[in-house]
PDB file of C-alpha atoms and ligand atoms in Angstrom:
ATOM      1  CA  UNK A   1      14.880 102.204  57.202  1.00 80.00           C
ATOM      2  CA  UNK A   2      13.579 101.371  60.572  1.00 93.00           C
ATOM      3  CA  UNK A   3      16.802  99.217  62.210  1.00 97.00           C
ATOM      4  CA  UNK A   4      16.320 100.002  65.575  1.00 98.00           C
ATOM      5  CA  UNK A   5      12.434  99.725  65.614  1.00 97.00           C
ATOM      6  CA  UNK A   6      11.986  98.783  69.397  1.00 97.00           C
ATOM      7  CA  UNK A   7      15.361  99.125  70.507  1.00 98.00           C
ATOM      8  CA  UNK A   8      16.928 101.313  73.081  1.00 98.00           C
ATOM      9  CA  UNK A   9      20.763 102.753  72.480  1.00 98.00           C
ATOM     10  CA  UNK A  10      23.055 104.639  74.704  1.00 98.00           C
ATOM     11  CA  UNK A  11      25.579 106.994  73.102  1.00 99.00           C
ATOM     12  CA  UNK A  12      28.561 108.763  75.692  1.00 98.00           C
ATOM     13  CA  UNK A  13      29.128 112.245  74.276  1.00 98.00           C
ATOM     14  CA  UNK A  14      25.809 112.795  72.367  1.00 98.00           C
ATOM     15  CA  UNK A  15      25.372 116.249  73.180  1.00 98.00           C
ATOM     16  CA  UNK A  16      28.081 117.700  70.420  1.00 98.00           C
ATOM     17  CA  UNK A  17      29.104 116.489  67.100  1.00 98.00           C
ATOM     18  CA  UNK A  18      29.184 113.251  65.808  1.00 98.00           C
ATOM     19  CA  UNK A  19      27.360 111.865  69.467  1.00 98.00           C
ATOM     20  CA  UNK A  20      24.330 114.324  68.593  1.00 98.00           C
ATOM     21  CA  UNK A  21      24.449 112.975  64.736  1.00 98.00           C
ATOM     22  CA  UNK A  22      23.923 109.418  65.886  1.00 98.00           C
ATOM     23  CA  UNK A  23      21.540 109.702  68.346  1.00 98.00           C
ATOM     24  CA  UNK A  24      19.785 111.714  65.768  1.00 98.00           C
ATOM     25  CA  UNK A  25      20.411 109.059  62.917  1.00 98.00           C
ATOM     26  CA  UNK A  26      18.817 105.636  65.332  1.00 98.00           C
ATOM     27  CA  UNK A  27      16.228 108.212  66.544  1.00 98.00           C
ATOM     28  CA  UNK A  28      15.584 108.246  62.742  1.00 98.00           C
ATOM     29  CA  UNK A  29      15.500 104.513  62.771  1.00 98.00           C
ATOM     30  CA  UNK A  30      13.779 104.291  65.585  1.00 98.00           C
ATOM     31  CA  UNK A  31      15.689 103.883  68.364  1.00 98.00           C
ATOM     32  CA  UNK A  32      15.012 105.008  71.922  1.00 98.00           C
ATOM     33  CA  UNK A  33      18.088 106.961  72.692  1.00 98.00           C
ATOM     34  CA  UNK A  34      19.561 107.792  75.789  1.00 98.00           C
ATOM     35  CA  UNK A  35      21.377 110.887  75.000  1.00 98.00           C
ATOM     36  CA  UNK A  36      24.506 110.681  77.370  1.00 98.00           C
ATOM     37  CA  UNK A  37      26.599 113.481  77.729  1.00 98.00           C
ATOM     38  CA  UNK A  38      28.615 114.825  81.194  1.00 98.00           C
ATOM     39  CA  UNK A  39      27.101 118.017  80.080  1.00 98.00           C
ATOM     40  CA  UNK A  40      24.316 117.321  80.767  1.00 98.00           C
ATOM     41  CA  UNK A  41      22.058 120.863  79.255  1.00 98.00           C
ATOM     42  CA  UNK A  42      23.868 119.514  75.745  1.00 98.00           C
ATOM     43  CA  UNK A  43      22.279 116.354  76.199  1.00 98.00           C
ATOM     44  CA  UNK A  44      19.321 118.388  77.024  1.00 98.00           C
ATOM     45  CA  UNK A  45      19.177 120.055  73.760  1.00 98.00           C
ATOM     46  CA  UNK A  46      19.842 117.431  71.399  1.00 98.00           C
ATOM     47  CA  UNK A  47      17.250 114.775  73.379  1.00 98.00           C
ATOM     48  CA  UNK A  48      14.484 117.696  72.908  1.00 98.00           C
ATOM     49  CA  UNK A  49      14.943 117.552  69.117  1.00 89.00           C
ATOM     50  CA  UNK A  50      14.079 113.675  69.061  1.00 97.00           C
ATOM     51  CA  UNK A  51      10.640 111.614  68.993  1.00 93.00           C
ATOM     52  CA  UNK A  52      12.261 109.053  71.300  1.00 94.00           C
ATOM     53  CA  UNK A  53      14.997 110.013  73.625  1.00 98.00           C
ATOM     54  CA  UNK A  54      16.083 110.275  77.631  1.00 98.00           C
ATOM     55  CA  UNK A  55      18.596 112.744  78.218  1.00 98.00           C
ATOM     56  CA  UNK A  56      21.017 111.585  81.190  1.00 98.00           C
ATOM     57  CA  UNK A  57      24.211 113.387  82.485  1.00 98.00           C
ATOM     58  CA  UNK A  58      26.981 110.796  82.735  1.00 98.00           C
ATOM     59  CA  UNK A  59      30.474 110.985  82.790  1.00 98.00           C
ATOM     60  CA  UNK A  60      32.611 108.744  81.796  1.00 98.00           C
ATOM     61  CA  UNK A  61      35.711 108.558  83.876  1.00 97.00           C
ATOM     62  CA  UNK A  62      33.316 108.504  86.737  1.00 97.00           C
ATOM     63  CA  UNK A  63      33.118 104.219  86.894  1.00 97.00           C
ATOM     64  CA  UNK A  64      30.715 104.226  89.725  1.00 98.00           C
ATOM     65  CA  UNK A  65      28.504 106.263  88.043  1.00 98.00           C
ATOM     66  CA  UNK A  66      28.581 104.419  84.599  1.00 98.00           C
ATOM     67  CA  UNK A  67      27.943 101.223  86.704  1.00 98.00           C
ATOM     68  CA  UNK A  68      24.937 102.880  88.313  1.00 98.00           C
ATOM     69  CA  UNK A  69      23.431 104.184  85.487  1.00 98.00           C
ATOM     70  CA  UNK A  70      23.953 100.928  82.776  1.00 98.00           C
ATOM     71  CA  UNK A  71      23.912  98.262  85.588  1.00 97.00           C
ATOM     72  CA  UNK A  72      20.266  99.852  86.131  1.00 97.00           C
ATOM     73  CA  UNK A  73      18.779 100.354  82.684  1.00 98.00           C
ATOM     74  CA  UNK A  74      15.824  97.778  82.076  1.00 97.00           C
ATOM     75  CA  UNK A  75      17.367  96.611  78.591  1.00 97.00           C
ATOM     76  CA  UNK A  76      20.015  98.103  76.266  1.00 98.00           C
ATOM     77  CA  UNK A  77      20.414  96.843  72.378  1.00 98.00           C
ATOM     78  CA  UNK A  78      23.450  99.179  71.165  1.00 98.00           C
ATOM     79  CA  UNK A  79      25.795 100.848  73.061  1.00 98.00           C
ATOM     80  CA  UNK A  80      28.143 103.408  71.263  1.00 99.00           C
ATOM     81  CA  UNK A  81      31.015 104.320  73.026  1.00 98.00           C
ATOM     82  CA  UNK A  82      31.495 107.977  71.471  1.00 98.00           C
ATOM     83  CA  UNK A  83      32.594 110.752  74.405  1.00 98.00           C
ATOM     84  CA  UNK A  84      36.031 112.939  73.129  1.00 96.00           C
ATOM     85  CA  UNK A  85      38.056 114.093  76.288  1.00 95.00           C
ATOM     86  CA  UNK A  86      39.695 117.802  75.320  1.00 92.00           C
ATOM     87  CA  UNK A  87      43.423 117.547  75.269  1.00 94.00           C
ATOM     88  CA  UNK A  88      45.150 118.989  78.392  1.00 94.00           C
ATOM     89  CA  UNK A  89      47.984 121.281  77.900  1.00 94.00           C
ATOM     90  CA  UNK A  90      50.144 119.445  80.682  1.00 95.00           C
ATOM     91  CA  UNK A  91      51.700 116.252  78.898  1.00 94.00           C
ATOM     92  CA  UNK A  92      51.290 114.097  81.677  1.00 96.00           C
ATOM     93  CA  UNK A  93      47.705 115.737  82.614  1.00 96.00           C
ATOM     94  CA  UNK A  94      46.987 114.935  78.732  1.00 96.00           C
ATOM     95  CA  UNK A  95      48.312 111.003  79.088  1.00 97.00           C
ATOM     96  CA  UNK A  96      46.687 110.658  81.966  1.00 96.00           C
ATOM     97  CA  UNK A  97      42.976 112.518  80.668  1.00 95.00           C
ATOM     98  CA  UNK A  98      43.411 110.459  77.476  1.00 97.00           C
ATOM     99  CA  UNK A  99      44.343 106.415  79.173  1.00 96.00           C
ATOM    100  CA  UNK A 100      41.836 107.208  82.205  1.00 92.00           C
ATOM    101  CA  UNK A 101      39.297 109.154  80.089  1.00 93.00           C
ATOM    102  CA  UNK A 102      39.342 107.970  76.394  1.00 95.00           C
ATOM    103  CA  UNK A 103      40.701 104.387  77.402  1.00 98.00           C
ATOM    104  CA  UNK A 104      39.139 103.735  80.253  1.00 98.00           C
ATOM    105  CA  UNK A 105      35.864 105.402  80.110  1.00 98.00           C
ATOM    106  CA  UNK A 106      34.867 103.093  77.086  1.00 98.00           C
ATOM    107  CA  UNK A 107      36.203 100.026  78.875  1.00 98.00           C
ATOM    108  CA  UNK A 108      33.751 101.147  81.564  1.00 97.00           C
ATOM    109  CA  UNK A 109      30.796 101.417  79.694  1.00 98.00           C
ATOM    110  CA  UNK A 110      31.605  98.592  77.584  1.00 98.00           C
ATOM    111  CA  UNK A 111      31.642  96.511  81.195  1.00 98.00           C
ATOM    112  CA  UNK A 112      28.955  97.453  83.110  1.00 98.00           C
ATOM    113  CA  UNK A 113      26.688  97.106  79.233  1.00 98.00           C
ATOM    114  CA  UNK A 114      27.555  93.798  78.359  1.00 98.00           C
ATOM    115  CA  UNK A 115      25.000  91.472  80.483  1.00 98.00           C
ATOM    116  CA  UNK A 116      22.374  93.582  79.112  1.00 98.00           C
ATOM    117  CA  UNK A 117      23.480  93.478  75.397  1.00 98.00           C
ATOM    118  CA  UNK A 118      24.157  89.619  76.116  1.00 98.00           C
ATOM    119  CA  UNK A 119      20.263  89.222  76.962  1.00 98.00           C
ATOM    120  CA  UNK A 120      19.431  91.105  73.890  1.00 98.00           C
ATOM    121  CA  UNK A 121      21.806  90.150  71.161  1.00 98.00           C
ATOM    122  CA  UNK A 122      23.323  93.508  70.736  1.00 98.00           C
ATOM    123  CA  UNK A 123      25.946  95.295  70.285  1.00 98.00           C
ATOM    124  CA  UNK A 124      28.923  98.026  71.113  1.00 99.00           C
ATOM    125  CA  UNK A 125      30.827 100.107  68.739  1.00 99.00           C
ATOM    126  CA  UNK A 126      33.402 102.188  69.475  1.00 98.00           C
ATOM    127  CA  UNK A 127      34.502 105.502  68.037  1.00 98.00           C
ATOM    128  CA  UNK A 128      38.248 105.221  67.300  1.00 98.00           C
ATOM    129  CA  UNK A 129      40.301 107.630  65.235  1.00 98.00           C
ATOM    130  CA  UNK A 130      42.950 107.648  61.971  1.00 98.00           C
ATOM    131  CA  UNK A 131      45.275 108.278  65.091  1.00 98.00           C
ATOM    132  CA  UNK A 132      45.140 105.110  66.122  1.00 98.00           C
ATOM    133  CA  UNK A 133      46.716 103.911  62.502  1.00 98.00           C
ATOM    134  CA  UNK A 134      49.580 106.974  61.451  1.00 97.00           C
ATOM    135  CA  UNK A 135      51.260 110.051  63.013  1.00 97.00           C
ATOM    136  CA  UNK A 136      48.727 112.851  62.964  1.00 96.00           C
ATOM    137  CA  UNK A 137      50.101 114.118  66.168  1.00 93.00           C
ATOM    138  CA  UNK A 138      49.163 113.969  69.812  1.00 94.00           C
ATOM    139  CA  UNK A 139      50.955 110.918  70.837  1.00 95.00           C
ATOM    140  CA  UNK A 140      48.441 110.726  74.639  1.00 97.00           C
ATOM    141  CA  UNK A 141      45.172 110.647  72.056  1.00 97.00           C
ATOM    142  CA  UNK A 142      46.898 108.269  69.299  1.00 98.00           C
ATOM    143  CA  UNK A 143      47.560 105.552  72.070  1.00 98.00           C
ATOM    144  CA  UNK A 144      44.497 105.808  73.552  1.00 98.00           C
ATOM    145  CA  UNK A 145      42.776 105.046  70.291  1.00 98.00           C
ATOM    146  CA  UNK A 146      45.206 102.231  69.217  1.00 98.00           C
ATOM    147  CA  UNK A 147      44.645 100.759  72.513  1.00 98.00           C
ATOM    148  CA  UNK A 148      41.314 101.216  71.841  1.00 98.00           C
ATOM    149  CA  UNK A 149      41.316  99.255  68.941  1.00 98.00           C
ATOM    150  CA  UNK A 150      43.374  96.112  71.031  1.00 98.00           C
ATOM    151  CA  UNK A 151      40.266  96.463  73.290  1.00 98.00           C
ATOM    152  CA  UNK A 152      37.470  96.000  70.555  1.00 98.00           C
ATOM    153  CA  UNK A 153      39.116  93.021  68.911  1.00 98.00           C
ATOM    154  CA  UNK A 154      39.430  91.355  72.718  1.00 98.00           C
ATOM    155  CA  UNK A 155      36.377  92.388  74.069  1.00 98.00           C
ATOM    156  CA  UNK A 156      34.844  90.936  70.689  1.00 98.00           C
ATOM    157  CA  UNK A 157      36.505  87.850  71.064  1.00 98.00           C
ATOM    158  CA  UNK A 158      35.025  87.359  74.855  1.00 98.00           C
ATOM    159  CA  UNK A 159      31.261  88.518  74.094  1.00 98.00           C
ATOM    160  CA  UNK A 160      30.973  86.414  70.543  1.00 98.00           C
ATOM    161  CA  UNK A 161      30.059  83.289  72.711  1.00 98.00           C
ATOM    162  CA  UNK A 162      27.437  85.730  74.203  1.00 98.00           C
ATOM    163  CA  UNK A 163      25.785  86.728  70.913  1.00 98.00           C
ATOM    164  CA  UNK A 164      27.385  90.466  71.101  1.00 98.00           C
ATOM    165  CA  UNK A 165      28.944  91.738  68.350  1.00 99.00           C
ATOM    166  CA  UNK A 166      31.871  94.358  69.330  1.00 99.00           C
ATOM    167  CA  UNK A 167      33.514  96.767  66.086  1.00 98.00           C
ATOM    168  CA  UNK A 168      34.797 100.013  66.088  1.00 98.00           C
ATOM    169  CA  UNK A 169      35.294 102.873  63.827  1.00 98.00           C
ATOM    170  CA  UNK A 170      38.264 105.271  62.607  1.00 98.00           C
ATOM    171  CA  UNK A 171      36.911 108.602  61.635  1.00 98.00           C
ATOM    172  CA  UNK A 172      39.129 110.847  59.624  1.00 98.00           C
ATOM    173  CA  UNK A 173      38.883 114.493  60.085  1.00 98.00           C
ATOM    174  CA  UNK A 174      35.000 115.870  61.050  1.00 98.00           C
ATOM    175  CA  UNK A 175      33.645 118.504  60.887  1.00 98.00           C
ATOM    176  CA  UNK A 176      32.697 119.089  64.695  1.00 98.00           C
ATOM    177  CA  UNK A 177      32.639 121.601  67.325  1.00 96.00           C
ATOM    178  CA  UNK A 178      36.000 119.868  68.408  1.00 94.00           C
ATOM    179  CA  UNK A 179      37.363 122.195  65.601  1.00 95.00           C
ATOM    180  CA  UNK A 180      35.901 125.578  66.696  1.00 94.00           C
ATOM    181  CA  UNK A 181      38.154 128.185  65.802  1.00 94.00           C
ATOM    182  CA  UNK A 182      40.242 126.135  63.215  1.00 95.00           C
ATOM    183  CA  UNK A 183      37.989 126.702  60.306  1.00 95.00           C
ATOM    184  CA  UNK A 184      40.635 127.417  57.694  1.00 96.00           C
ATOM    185  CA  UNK A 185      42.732 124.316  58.936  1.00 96.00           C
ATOM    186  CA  UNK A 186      39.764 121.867  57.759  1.00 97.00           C
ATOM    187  CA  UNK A 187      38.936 123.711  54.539  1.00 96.00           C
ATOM    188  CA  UNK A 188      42.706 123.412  53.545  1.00 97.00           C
ATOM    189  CA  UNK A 189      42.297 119.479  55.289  1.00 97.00           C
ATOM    190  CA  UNK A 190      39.530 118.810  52.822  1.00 97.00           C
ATOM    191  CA  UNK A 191      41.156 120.288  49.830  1.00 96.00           C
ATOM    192  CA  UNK A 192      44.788 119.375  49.821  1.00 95.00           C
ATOM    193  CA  UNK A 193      44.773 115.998  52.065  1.00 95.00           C
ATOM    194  CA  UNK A 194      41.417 113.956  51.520  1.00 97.00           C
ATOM    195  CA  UNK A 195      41.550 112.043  48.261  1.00 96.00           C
ATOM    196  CA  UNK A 196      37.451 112.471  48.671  1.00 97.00           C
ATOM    197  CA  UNK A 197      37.815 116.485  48.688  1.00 97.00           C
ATOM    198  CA  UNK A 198      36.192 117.137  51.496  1.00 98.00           C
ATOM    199  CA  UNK A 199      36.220 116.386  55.362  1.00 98.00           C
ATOM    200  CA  UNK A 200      33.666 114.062  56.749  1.00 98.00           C
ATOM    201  CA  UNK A 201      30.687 115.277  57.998  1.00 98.00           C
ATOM    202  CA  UNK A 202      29.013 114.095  61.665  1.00 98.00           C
ATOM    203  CA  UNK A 203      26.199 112.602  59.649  1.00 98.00           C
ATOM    204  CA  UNK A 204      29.298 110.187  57.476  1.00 98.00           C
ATOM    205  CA  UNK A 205      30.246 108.477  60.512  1.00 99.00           C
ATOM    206  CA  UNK A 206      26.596 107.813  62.324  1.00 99.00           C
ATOM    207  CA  UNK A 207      25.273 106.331  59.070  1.00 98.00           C
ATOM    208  CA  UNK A 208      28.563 104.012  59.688  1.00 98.00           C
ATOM    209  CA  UNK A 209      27.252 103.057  63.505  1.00 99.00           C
ATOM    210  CA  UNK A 210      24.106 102.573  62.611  1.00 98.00           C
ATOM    211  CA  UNK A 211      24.979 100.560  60.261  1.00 98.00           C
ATOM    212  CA  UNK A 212      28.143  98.183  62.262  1.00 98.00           C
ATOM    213  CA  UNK A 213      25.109  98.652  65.477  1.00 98.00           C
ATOM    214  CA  UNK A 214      22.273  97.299  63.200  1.00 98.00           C
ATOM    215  CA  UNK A 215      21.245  93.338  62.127  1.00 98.00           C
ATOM    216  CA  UNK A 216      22.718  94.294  58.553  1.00 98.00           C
ATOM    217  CA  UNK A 217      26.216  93.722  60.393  1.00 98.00           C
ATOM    218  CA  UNK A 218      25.044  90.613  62.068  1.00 98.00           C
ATOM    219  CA  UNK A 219      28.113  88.697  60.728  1.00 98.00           C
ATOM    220  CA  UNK A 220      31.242  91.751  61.750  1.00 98.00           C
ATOM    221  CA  UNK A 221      32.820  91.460  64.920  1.00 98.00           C
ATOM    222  CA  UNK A 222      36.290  92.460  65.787  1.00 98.00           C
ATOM    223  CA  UNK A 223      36.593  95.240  62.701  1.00 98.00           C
ATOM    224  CA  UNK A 224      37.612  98.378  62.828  1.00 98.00           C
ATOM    225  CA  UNK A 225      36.505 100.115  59.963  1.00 98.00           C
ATOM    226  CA  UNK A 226      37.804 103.301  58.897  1.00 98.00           C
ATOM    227  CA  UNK A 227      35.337 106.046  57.183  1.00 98.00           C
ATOM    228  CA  UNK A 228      38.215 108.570  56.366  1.00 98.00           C
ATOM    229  CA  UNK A 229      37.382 109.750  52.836  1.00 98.00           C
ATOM    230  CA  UNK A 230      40.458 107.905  51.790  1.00 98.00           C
ATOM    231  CA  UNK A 231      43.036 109.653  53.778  1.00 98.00           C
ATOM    232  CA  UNK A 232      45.485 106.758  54.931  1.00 97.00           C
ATOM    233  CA  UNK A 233      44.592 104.604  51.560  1.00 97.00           C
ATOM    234  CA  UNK A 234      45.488 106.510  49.043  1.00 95.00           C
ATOM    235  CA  UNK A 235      49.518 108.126  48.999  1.00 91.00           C
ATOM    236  CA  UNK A 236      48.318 111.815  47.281  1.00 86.00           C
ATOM    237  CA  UNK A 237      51.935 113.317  48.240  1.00 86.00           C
ATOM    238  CA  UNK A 238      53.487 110.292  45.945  1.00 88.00           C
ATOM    239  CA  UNK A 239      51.090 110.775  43.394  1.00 88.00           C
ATOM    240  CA  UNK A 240      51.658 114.466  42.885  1.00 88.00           C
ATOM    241  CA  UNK A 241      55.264 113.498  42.854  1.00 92.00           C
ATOM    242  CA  UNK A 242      54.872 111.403  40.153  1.00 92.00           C
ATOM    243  CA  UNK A 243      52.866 114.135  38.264  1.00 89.00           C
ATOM    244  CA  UNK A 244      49.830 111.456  38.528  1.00 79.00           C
ATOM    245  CA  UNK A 245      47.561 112.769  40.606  1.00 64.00           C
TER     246      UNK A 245
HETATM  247  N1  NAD B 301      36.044 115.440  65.001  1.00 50.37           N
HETATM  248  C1  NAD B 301      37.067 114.759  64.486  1.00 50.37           C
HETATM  249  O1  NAD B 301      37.820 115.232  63.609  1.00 50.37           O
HETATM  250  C2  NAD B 301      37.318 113.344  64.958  1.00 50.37           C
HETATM  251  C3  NAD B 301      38.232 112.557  64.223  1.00 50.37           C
HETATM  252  C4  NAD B 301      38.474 111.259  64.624  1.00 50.37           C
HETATM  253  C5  NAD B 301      37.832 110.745  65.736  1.00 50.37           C
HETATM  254  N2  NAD B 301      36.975 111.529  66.444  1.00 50.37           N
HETATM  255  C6  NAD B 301      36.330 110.937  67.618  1.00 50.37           C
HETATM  256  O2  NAD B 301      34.930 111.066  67.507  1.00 50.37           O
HETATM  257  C7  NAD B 301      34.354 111.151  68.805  1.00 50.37           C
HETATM  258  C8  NAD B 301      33.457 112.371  68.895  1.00 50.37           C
HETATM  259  O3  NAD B 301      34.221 113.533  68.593  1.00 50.37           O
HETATM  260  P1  NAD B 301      33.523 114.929  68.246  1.00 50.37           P
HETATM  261  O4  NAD B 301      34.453 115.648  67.346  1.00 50.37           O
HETATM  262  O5  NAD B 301      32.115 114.699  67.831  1.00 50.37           O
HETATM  263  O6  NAD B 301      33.575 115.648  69.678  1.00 50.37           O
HETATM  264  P2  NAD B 301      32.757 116.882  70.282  1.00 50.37           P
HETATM  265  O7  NAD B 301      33.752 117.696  71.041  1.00 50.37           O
HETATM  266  O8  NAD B 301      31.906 117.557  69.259  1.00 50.37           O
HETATM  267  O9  NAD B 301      31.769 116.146  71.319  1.00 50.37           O
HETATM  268  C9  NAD B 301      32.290 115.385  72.357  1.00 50.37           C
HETATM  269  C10 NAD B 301      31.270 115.292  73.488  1.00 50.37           C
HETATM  270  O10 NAD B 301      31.869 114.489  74.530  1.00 50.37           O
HETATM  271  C11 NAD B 301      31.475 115.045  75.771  1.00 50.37           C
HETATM  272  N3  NAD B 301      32.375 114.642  76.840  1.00 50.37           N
HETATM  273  C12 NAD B 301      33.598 115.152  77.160  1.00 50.37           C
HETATM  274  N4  NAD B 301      34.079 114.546  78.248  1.00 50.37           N
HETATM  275  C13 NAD B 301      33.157 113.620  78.618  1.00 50.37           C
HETATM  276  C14 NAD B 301      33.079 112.695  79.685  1.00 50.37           C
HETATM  277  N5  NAD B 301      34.048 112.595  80.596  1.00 50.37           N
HETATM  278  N6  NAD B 301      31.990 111.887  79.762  1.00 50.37           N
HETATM  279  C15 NAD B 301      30.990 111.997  78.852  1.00 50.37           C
HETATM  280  N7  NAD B 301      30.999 112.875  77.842  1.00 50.37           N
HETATM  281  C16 NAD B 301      32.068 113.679  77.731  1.00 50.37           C
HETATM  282  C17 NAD B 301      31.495 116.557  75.527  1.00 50.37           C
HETATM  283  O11 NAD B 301      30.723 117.243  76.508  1.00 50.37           O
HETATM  284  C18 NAD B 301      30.922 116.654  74.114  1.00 50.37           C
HETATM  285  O12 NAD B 301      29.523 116.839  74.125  1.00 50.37           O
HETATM  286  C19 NAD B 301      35.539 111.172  69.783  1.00 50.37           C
HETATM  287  O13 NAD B 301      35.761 109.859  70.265  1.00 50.37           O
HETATM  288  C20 NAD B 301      36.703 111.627  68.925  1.00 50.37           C
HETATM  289  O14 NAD B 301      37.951 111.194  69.419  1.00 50.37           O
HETATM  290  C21 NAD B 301      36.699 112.810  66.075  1.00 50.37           C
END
């Protein structure tokens, strides 16, 4: 497949994880990526490994500097709002890190990319989480994603009439470097809570943007789909109950 023959996407947080899996998968397609990261050497690495791609430090609690560096790109087709703020041990630090950083970064970027994907037809998603939709702890990063979620469905509704199509997705458990050290935790994850047996992979949820960022989703705007392996689906603690599953 060859989706984003021609066309240039920006992805916040593509140095690690499931950032560096997507610029890797429209690279694939044929994308010109701009590998954004605020660490910037990570960016570094992952934009060497690619046929097409810019590697640009940008961080994105840092408006001014988001404005700078969208406001002046020449075009933009996709823009994937991806960048995952560490939790702060301070609760209010952590609130604030998570509304200013994971809320407000992607409002941000969203912003200062819309006249450009307006001009070109194109599109933003969003990288939510399962948090945003059930308790799985940390109440800061839950909001943020929920809110996140209020955003994508209102931000849809104002760029339809501008031919930009706005979604988001709610990743279940990955496998990323934002579980180093808790290697265990996501084998036992994978075998006792995902109906699918496994955690999801970086690679499960950029073959889901490229897809909601590609023509093939030329008629979704304002969805949130969740790529979970079937974790808030399917009840598994009421089927063992029941001896049924
Ligand atoms: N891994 C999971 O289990 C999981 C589950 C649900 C949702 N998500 C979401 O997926 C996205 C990616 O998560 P991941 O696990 O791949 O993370 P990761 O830690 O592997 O990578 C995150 C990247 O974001 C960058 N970053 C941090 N602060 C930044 C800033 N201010 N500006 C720009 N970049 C910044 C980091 O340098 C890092 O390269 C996040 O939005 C996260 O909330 C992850």
């Amino acid at each position: 497949m060859n989706r984003f023959e021609g066309r240039t996407a920006l992805i916040t947080g593509a140095g690690s994880g499931i950032g560096a899996a997507t610029a890797r998968r429209l690279a694939a397609e044929g994308a010109h990526v701009l590998v954004t990261d605020v660490d910037e050497d990570a960016a570094r690495a992952v934009a060497a490994g690619l046929p097409q791609a810019t590697p640009l430090r940008l961080d994105i609690t840092d408006r001014a500097s988001v404005e700078r560096l969208i406001g002046g790109l020449p075009a933009l087709h996709a823009l994937v709002n991806n960048a995952f703020l560490p939790f702060a041990d301070d609760p209010d630090e952590n609130w604030r890190r998570q509304l200013d950083g994971t809320l407000l970064g992607a409002v941000h970027c969203s912003r200062a990319a819309l006249p450009h994907l307006a001009a070109t037809a194109g599109a933003i998603v969003t990288i939510g989480s399962v948090n945003a939709e059930a308790d799985f702890g940390d109440h800061a990063y839950s909001a943020a994603k929920a809110a996140l979620g209020s955003f994508t469905r209102t931000l849809a509704g104002e760029a339809a009439p501008l031919g930009v199509r706005v979604n988001q997705i709610n990743p279940g458990t990955v496998d990323t470097p934002s579980w180093a050290g808790r290697e265990t935790a996501l084998a036992d994850l994978g075998a006792r809570a995902y109906p699918l047996g496994r955690v999801g992979t970086p690679e499960d949820i950029a073959a889901a943007v490229a897809f909601l960022a590609s023509a093939d989703a030329a008629w979704i705007t304002g969805t949130t789909l969740r790529v979970d392996g079937g974790l808030l689906a399917v009840n598994r603690h009421f089927r063992e109950i029941l001896g049924d599953g």
